XYZ file of C-alpha atoms in Angstrom:
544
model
C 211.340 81.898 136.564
C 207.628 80.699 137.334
C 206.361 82.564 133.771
C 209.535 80.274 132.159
C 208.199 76.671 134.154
C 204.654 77.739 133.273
C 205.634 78.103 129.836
C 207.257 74.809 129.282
C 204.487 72.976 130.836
C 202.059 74.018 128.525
C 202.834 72.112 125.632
C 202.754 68.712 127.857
C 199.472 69.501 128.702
C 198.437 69.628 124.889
C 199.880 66.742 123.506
C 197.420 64.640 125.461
C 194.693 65.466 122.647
C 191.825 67.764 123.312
C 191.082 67.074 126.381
C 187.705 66.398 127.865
C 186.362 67.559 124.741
C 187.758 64.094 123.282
C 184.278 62.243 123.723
C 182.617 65.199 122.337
C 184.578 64.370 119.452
C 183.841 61.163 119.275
C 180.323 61.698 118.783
C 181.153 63.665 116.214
C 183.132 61.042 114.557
C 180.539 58.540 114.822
C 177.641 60.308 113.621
C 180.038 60.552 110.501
C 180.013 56.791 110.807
C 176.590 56.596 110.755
C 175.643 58.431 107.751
C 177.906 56.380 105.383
C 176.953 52.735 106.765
C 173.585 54.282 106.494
C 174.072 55.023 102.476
C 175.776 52.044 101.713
C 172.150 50.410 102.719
C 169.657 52.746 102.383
C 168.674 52.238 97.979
C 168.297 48.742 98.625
C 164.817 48.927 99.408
C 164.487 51.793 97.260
C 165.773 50.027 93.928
C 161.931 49.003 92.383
C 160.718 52.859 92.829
C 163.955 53.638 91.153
C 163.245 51.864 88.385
C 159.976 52.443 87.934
C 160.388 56.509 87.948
C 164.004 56.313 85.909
C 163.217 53.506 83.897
C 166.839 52.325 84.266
C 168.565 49.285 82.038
C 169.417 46.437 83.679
C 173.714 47.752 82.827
C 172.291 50.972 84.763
C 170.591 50.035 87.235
C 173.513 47.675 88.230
C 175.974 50.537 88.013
C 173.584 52.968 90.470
C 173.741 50.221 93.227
C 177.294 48.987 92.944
C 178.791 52.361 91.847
C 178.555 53.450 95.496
C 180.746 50.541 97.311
C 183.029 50.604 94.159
C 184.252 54.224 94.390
C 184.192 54.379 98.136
C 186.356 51.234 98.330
C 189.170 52.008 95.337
C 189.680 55.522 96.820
C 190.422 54.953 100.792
C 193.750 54.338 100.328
C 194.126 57.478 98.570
C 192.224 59.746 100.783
C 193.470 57.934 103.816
C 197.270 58.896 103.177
C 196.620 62.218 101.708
C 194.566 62.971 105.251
C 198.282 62.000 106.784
C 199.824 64.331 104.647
C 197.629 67.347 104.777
C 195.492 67.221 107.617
C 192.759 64.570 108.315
C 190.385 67.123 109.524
C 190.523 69.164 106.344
C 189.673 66.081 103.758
C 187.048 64.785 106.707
C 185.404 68.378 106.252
C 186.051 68.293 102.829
C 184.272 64.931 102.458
C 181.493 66.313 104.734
C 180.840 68.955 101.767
C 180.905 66.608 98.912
C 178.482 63.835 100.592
C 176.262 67.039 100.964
C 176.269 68.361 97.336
C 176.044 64.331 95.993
C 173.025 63.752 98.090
C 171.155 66.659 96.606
C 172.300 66.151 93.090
C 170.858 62.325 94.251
C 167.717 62.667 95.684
C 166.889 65.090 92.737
C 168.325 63.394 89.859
C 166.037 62.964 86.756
C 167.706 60.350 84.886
C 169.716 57.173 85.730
C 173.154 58.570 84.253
C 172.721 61.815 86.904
C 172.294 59.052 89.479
C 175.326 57.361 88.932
C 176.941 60.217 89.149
C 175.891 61.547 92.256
C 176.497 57.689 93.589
C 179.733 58.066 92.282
C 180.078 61.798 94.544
C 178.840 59.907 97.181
C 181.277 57.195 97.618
C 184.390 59.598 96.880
C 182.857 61.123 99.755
C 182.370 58.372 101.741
C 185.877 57.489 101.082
C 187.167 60.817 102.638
C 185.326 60.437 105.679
C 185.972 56.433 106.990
C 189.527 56.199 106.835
C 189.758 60.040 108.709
C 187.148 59.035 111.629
C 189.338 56.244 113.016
C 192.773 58.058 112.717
C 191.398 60.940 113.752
C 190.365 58.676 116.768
C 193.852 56.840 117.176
C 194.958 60.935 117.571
C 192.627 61.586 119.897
C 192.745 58.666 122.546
C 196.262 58.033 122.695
C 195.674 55.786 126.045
C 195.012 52.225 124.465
C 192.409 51.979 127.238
C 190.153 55.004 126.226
C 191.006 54.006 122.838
C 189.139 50.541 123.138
C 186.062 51.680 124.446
C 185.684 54.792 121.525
C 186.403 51.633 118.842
C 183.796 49.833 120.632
C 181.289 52.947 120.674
C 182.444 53.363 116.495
C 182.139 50.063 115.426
C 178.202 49.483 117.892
C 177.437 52.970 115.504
C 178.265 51.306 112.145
C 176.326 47.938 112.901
C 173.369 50.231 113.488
C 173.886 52.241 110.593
C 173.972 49.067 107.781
C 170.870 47.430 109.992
C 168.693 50.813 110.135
C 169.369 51.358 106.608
C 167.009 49.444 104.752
C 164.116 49.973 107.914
C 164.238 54.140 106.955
C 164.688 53.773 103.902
C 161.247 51.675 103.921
C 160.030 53.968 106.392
C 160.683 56.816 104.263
C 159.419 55.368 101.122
C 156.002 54.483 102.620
C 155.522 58.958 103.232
C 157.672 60.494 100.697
C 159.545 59.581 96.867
C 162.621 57.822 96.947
C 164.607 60.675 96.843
C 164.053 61.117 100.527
C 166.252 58.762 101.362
C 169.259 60.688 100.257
C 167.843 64.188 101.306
C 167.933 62.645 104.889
C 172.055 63.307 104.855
C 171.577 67.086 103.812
C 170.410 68.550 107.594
C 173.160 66.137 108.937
C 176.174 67.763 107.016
C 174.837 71.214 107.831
C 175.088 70.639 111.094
C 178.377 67.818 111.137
C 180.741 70.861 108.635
C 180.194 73.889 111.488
C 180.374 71.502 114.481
C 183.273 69.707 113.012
C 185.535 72.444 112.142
C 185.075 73.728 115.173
C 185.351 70.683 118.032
C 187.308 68.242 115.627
C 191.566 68.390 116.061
C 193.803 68.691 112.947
C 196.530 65.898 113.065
C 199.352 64.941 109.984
C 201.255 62.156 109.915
C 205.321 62.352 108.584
C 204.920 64.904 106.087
C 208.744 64.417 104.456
C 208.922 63.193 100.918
C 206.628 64.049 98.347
C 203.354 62.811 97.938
C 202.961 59.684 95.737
C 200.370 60.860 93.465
C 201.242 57.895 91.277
C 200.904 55.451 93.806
C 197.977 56.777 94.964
C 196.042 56.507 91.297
C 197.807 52.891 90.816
C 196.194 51.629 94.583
C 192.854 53.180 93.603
C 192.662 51.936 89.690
C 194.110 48.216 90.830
C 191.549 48.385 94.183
C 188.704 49.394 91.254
C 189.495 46.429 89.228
C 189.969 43.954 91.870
C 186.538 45.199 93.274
C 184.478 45.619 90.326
C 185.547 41.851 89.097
C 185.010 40.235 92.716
C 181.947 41.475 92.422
C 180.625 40.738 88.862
C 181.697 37.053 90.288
C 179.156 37.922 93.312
C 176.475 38.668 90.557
C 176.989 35.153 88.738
C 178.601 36.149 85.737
C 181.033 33.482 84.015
C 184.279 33.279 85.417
C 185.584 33.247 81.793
C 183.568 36.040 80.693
C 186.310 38.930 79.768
C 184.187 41.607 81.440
C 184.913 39.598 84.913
C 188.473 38.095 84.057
C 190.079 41.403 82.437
C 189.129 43.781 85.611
C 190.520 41.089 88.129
C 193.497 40.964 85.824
C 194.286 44.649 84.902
C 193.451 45.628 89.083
C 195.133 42.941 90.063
C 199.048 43.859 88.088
C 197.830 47.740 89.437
C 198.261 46.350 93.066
C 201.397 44.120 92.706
C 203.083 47.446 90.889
C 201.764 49.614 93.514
C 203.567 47.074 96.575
C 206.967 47.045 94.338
C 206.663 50.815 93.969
C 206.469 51.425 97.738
C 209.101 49.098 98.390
C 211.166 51.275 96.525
C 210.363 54.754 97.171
C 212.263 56.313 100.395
C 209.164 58.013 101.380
C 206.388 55.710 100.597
C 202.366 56.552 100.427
C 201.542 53.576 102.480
C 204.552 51.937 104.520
C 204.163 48.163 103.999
C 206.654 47.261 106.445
C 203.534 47.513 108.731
C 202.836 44.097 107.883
C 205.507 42.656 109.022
C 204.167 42.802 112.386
C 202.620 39.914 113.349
C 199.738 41.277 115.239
C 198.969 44.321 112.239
C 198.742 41.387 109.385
C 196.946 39.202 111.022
C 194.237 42.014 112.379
C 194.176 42.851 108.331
C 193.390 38.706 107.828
C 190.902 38.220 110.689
C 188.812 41.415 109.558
C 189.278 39.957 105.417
C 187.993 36.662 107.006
C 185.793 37.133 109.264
C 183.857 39.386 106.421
C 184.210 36.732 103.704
C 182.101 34.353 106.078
C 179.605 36.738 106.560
C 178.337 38.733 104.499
C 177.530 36.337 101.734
C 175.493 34.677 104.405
C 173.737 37.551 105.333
C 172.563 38.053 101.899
C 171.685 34.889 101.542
C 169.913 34.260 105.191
C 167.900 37.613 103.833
C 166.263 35.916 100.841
C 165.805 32.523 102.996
C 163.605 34.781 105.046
C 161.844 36.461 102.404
C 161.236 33.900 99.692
C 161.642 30.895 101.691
C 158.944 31.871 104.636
C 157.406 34.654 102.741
C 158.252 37.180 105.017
C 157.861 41.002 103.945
C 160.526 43.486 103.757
C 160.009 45.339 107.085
C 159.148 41.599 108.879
C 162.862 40.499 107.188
C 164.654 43.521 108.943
C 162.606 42.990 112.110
C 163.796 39.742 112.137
C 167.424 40.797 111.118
C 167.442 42.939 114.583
C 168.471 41.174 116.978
C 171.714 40.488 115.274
C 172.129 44.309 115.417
C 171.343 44.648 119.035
C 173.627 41.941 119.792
C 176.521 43.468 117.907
C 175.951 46.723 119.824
C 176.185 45.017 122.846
C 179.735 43.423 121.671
C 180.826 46.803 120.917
C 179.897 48.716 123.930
C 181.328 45.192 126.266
C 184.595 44.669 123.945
C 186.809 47.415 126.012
C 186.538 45.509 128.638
C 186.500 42.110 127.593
C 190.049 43.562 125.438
C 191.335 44.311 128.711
C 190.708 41.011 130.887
C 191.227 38.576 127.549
C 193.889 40.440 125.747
C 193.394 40.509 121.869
C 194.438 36.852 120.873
C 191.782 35.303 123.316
C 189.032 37.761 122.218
C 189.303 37.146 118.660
C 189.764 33.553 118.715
C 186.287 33.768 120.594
C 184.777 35.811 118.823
C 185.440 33.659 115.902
C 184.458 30.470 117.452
C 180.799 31.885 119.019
C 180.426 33.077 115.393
C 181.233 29.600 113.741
C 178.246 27.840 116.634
C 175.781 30.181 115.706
C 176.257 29.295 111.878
C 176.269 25.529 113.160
C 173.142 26.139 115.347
C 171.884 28.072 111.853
C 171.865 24.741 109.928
C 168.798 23.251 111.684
C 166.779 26.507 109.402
C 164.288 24.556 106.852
C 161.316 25.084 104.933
C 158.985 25.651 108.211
C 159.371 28.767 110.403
C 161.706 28.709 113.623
C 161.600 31.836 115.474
C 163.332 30.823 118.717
C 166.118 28.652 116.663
C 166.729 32.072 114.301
C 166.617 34.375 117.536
C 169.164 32.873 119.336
C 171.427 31.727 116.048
C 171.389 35.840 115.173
C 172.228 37.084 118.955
C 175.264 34.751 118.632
C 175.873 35.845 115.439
C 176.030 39.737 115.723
C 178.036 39.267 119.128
C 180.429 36.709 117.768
C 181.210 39.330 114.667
C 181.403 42.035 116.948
C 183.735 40.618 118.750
C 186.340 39.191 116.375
C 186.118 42.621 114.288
C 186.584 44.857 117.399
C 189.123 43.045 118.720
C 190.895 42.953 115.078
C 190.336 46.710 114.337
C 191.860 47.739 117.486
C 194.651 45.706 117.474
C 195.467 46.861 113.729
C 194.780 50.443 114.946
C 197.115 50.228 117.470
C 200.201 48.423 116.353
C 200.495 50.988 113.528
C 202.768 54.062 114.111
C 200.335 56.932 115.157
C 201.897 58.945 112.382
C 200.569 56.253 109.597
C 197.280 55.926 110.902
C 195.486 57.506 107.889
C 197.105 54.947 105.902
C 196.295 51.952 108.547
C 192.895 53.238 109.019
C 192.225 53.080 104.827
C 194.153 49.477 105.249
C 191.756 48.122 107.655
C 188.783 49.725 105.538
C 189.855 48.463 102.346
C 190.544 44.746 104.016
C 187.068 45.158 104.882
C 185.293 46.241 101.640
C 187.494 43.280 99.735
C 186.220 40.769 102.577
C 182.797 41.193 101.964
C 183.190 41.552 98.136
C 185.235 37.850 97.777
C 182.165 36.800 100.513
C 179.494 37.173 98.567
C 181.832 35.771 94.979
C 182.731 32.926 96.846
C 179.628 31.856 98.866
C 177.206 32.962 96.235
C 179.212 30.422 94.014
C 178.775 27.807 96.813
C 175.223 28.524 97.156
C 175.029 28.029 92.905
C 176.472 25.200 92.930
C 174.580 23.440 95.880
C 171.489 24.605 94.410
C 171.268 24.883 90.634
C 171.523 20.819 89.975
C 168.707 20.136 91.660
C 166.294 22.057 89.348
C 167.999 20.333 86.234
C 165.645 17.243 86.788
C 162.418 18.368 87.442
C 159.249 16.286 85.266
C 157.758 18.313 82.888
C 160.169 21.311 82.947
C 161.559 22.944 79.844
C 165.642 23.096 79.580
C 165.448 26.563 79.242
C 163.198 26.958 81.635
C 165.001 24.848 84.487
C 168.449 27.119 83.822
C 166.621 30.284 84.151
C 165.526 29.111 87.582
C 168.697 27.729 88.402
C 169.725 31.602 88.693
C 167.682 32.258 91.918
C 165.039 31.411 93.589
C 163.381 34.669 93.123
C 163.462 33.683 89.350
C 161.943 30.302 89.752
C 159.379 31.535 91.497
C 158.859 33.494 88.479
C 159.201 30.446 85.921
C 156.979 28.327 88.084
C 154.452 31.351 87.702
C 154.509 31.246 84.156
C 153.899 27.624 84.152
C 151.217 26.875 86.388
C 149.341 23.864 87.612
C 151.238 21.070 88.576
C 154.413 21.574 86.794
C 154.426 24.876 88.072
C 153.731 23.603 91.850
C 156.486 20.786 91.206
C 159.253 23.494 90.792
C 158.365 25.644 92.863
C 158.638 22.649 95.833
C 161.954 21.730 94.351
C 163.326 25.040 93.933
C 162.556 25.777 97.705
C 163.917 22.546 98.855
C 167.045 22.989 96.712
C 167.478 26.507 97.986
C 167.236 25.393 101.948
C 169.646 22.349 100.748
C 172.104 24.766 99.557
C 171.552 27.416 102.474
C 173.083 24.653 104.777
C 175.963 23.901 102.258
C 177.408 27.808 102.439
C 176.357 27.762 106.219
C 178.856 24.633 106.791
C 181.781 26.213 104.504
C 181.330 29.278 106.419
C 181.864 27.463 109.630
C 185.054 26.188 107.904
C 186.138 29.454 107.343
C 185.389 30.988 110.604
C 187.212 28.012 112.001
C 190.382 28.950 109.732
C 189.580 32.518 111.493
C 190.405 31.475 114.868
C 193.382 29.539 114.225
C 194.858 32.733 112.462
C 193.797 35.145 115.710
C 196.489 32.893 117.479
C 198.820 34.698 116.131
C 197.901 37.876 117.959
C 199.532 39.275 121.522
C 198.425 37.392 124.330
C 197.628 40.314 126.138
C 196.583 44.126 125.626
C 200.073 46.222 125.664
C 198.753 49.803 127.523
C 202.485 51.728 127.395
C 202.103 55.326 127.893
C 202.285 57.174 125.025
C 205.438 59.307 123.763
C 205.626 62.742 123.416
C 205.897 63.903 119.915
C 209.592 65.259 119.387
C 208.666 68.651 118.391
C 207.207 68.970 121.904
C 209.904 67.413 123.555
C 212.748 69.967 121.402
C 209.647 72.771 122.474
C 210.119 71.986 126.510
C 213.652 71.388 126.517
C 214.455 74.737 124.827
C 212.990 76.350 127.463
C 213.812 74.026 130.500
C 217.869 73.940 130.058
C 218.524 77.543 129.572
C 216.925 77.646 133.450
C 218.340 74.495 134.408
C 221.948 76.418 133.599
C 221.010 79.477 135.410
C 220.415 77.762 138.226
C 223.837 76.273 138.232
C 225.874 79.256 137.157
C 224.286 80.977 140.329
C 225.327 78.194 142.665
C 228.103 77.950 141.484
C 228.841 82.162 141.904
C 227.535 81.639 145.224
């Protein structure tokens, strides 16, 4: 009889997760993290050695820095549900491999089509590895509590990764060839494939049904259209140009097709019905939002500081720090503040402390500020922080824990398409604010005025070329344009942060923290042992 309770204990005691080896994982998990916020960064500062050793076209050299974020973002939703299906450790280790393999064929490519390529490698890999970390994570703390502090830990770990990026990756360039920077994610994987297949949990979601292999190659085709035109819109390319329109177009009937097909199918590959829960759509809206207000700006704040105040490269990311450490601090703090705020309070904060420090960011011009950019960037990186850790948990946590591949891909995808419409939509705004102003300038050439209307960067270049006082003249009204439109995108950013916090108030009041139920196979497991005793007992009192 004690052998038979014994027995049908045991399997209560597993389905808490692993245990105290659960933070253990996490580290795991976030070093994971780390390594693909670190790639998505890393070239940046690498591009001009690039070129100079590949002697890339422009079409190339385009396609080896956006090839990356493209591939990685059309395939999540693929990856994501097939992890549900069969096994999210498996494709995370499997991703683990190919992010290996694609960083070696990288960092020793020899010409800029075997760089693409590996790019390419490196964002299918990529894609296997985000969505898996955080429903590997939902698996592992199934207490909402412990759950909000490992999201906070996850999300401090990317902020560092896309902020230390482009600091190694100058770090690395100054002592080696560019290739370093991907040969930096070889000794990682080494050490992240034994370590993971050995610590890390397998978990599946519902596994009845077939998989939707045609769904899944409809989601990632229409995600690679919508993507690759959002972002030739980012670059400045005509609206009406059919290399911009017929992506948007083609990726865009992919994804309505994709939603009817679900709809339909009686096992879906995503379920949709997810968003009719108030608090899982609008966590998918505030992270969309709260992205499309930002990251434009970033870009943008990043050439302010470099061509605006002549800072270097290294100076720029020094300067950029702060908003790092700040987010860190809102990730490691947002457990707690989930817990005394409750989700709709957080976020609506979050968004609001984001939308002062782009307010407080207006007073930037043409003359160096370092207190006024200090404390606008603290407010900024804990403002974001907040809003997109209290959005990511909440979306993480209202979906079904056997869906949470296909949540976890949802919430990555909302952010990759966030930040893609960001910088479309605010590099148009910045455009527009700025490109009139260098249509009137004395002694300036047509042609020469519409080249610098591009960027600044470029009329810097014309104004070069031109010299003495015209030269000088342009130059001043380029710069002045360029801060003029800088405070343009920073007030329709406000607007939109502002739109942000309006939507949060549609999520729970406060932080739901139900125990969570026992998987029914367990449950059939420990009552096929428990009755059989139970009715022992009771035939022997009733003998007796």
């Amino acid at each position: 009889m004690s052998g038979t309770t014994t027995a049908a204990v045991r399997p209560r005691r597993r389905t808490a997760g692993p245990g105290a080896n659960r933070w253990v994982v996490l580290v795991v998990l976030c070093v994971s993290l780390l390594l693909v916020a670190l790639d998505a960064t890393v070239l940046h500062v690498a591009v001009p050695a690039v070129t100079e050793d590949l002697k890339p076209s422009a079409i190339e050299l385009l396609w080896i820095v956006d090839v990356y974020p493209l591939a990685c973002a059309s395939l999540l939703i693929l990856f994501g549900t097939l992890g549900d299906r069969v096994g999210r450790r498996r494709v995370l280790l499997l991703g683990y491999g190919l992010f290996g393999v694609a960083s070696a064929v990288a960092a020793l490519a020899q010409t800029a089509e075997m760089l693409i390529l590996a790019r390419a490698l490196l964002g299918v890999g990529g894609a296997m590895i985000m969505p898996a970390t955080l429903s590997i994570l939902r698996q592992v703390f199934p207490d909402r509590r412990e759950r909000a502090l490992a999201i906070g830990l996850w999300s401090a770990v990317a902020a560092v990764g896309a902020a230390v990026g482009p600091l190694l990756g100058g770090f690395l360039l100054e002592h080696f060839w560019w290739g370093a920077v991907f040969l930096i994610n070889i000794p990682l994987m080494l050490v992240s494939l034994p370590v993971g297949r050995i610590l890390l949990p397998e978990s599946r979601g519902d596994r009845r049904g077939p998989w939707d292999v045609t769904g899944a190659l409809m989601a990632a085709g229409g995600l690679f259209g919508v993507v690759l035109g959002v972002k030739r819109l980012g670059g400045g390319e005509a609206s009406a140009s059919p290399f911009t329109v017929l992506p948007l177009l083609v990726g865009a009937a992919l994804l309505v097709l994709f939603v009817r097909r679900q709809r339909r199918l009686p096992h879906p590959l995503a379920d949709l019905r997810m968003f009719r829960r108030p608090a899982f759509s609008t966590s998918v809206g505030c992270i969309v939002l709260a992205m499309l207000a930002l990251v434009g700006l970033e870009l943008i704040a990043a050439q302010y500081l470099q061509l605006v105040l002549g800072l270097s490269p290294l100076q720029t990311g020094l300067r950029l720090l702060p908003l790092t450490v700040a987010a860190m601090a809102a990730g490691l703090a947002g457990a707690r503040m989930l817990r005394r705020f409750g989700p709709r309070r957080m976020v609506c904060f979050g968004f609001c402390l984001t939308a002062v420090a782009v307010l407080t960011l207006t007073a930037m011009g043409e003359d160096d500020n370092a207190p006024l950019l200090l404390s606008g960037f603290v407010l900024l990186g804990f403002g974001l922080e907040t809003t997109l850790f209290g959005a990511y948990e909440s979306m993480l946590s209202e979906s079904p824990a056997d869906q949470a591949g296909g949540a976890a891909a949802i919430g990555e995808t909302s952010y990759q398409l966030g930040a893609g419409i960001g910088i479309a939509l605010l590099g148009s705004v910045m455009n527009a604010a700025y490109a009139p102003h260098l249509r009137s300038v004395p002694g300036v050439p047509r042609q020469a005025s519409d080249a610098a209307g591009h960027s600044l960067g470029e009329a810097y270049d014309v104004a070069g070329r031109l010299g003495g006082s015209t030269g000088a003249a342009l130059r001043r009204v380029a710069r002045d344009a360029f801060v003029h439109g800088l405070h343009v995108t920073l007030l329709v950013s406000a607007g939109l942060l502002l739109l942000g916090a309006a939507m949060a108030l549609r999520l729970p009041r406060v932080m739901q923290c139900a125990e969570p139920v026992e998987p029914a196979e367990t449950v059939e497991a420990v009552e096929a042992v428990e009755l059989p005793a139970q009715r022992d007992v009771a035939e022997s009192r009733v003998s007796a």
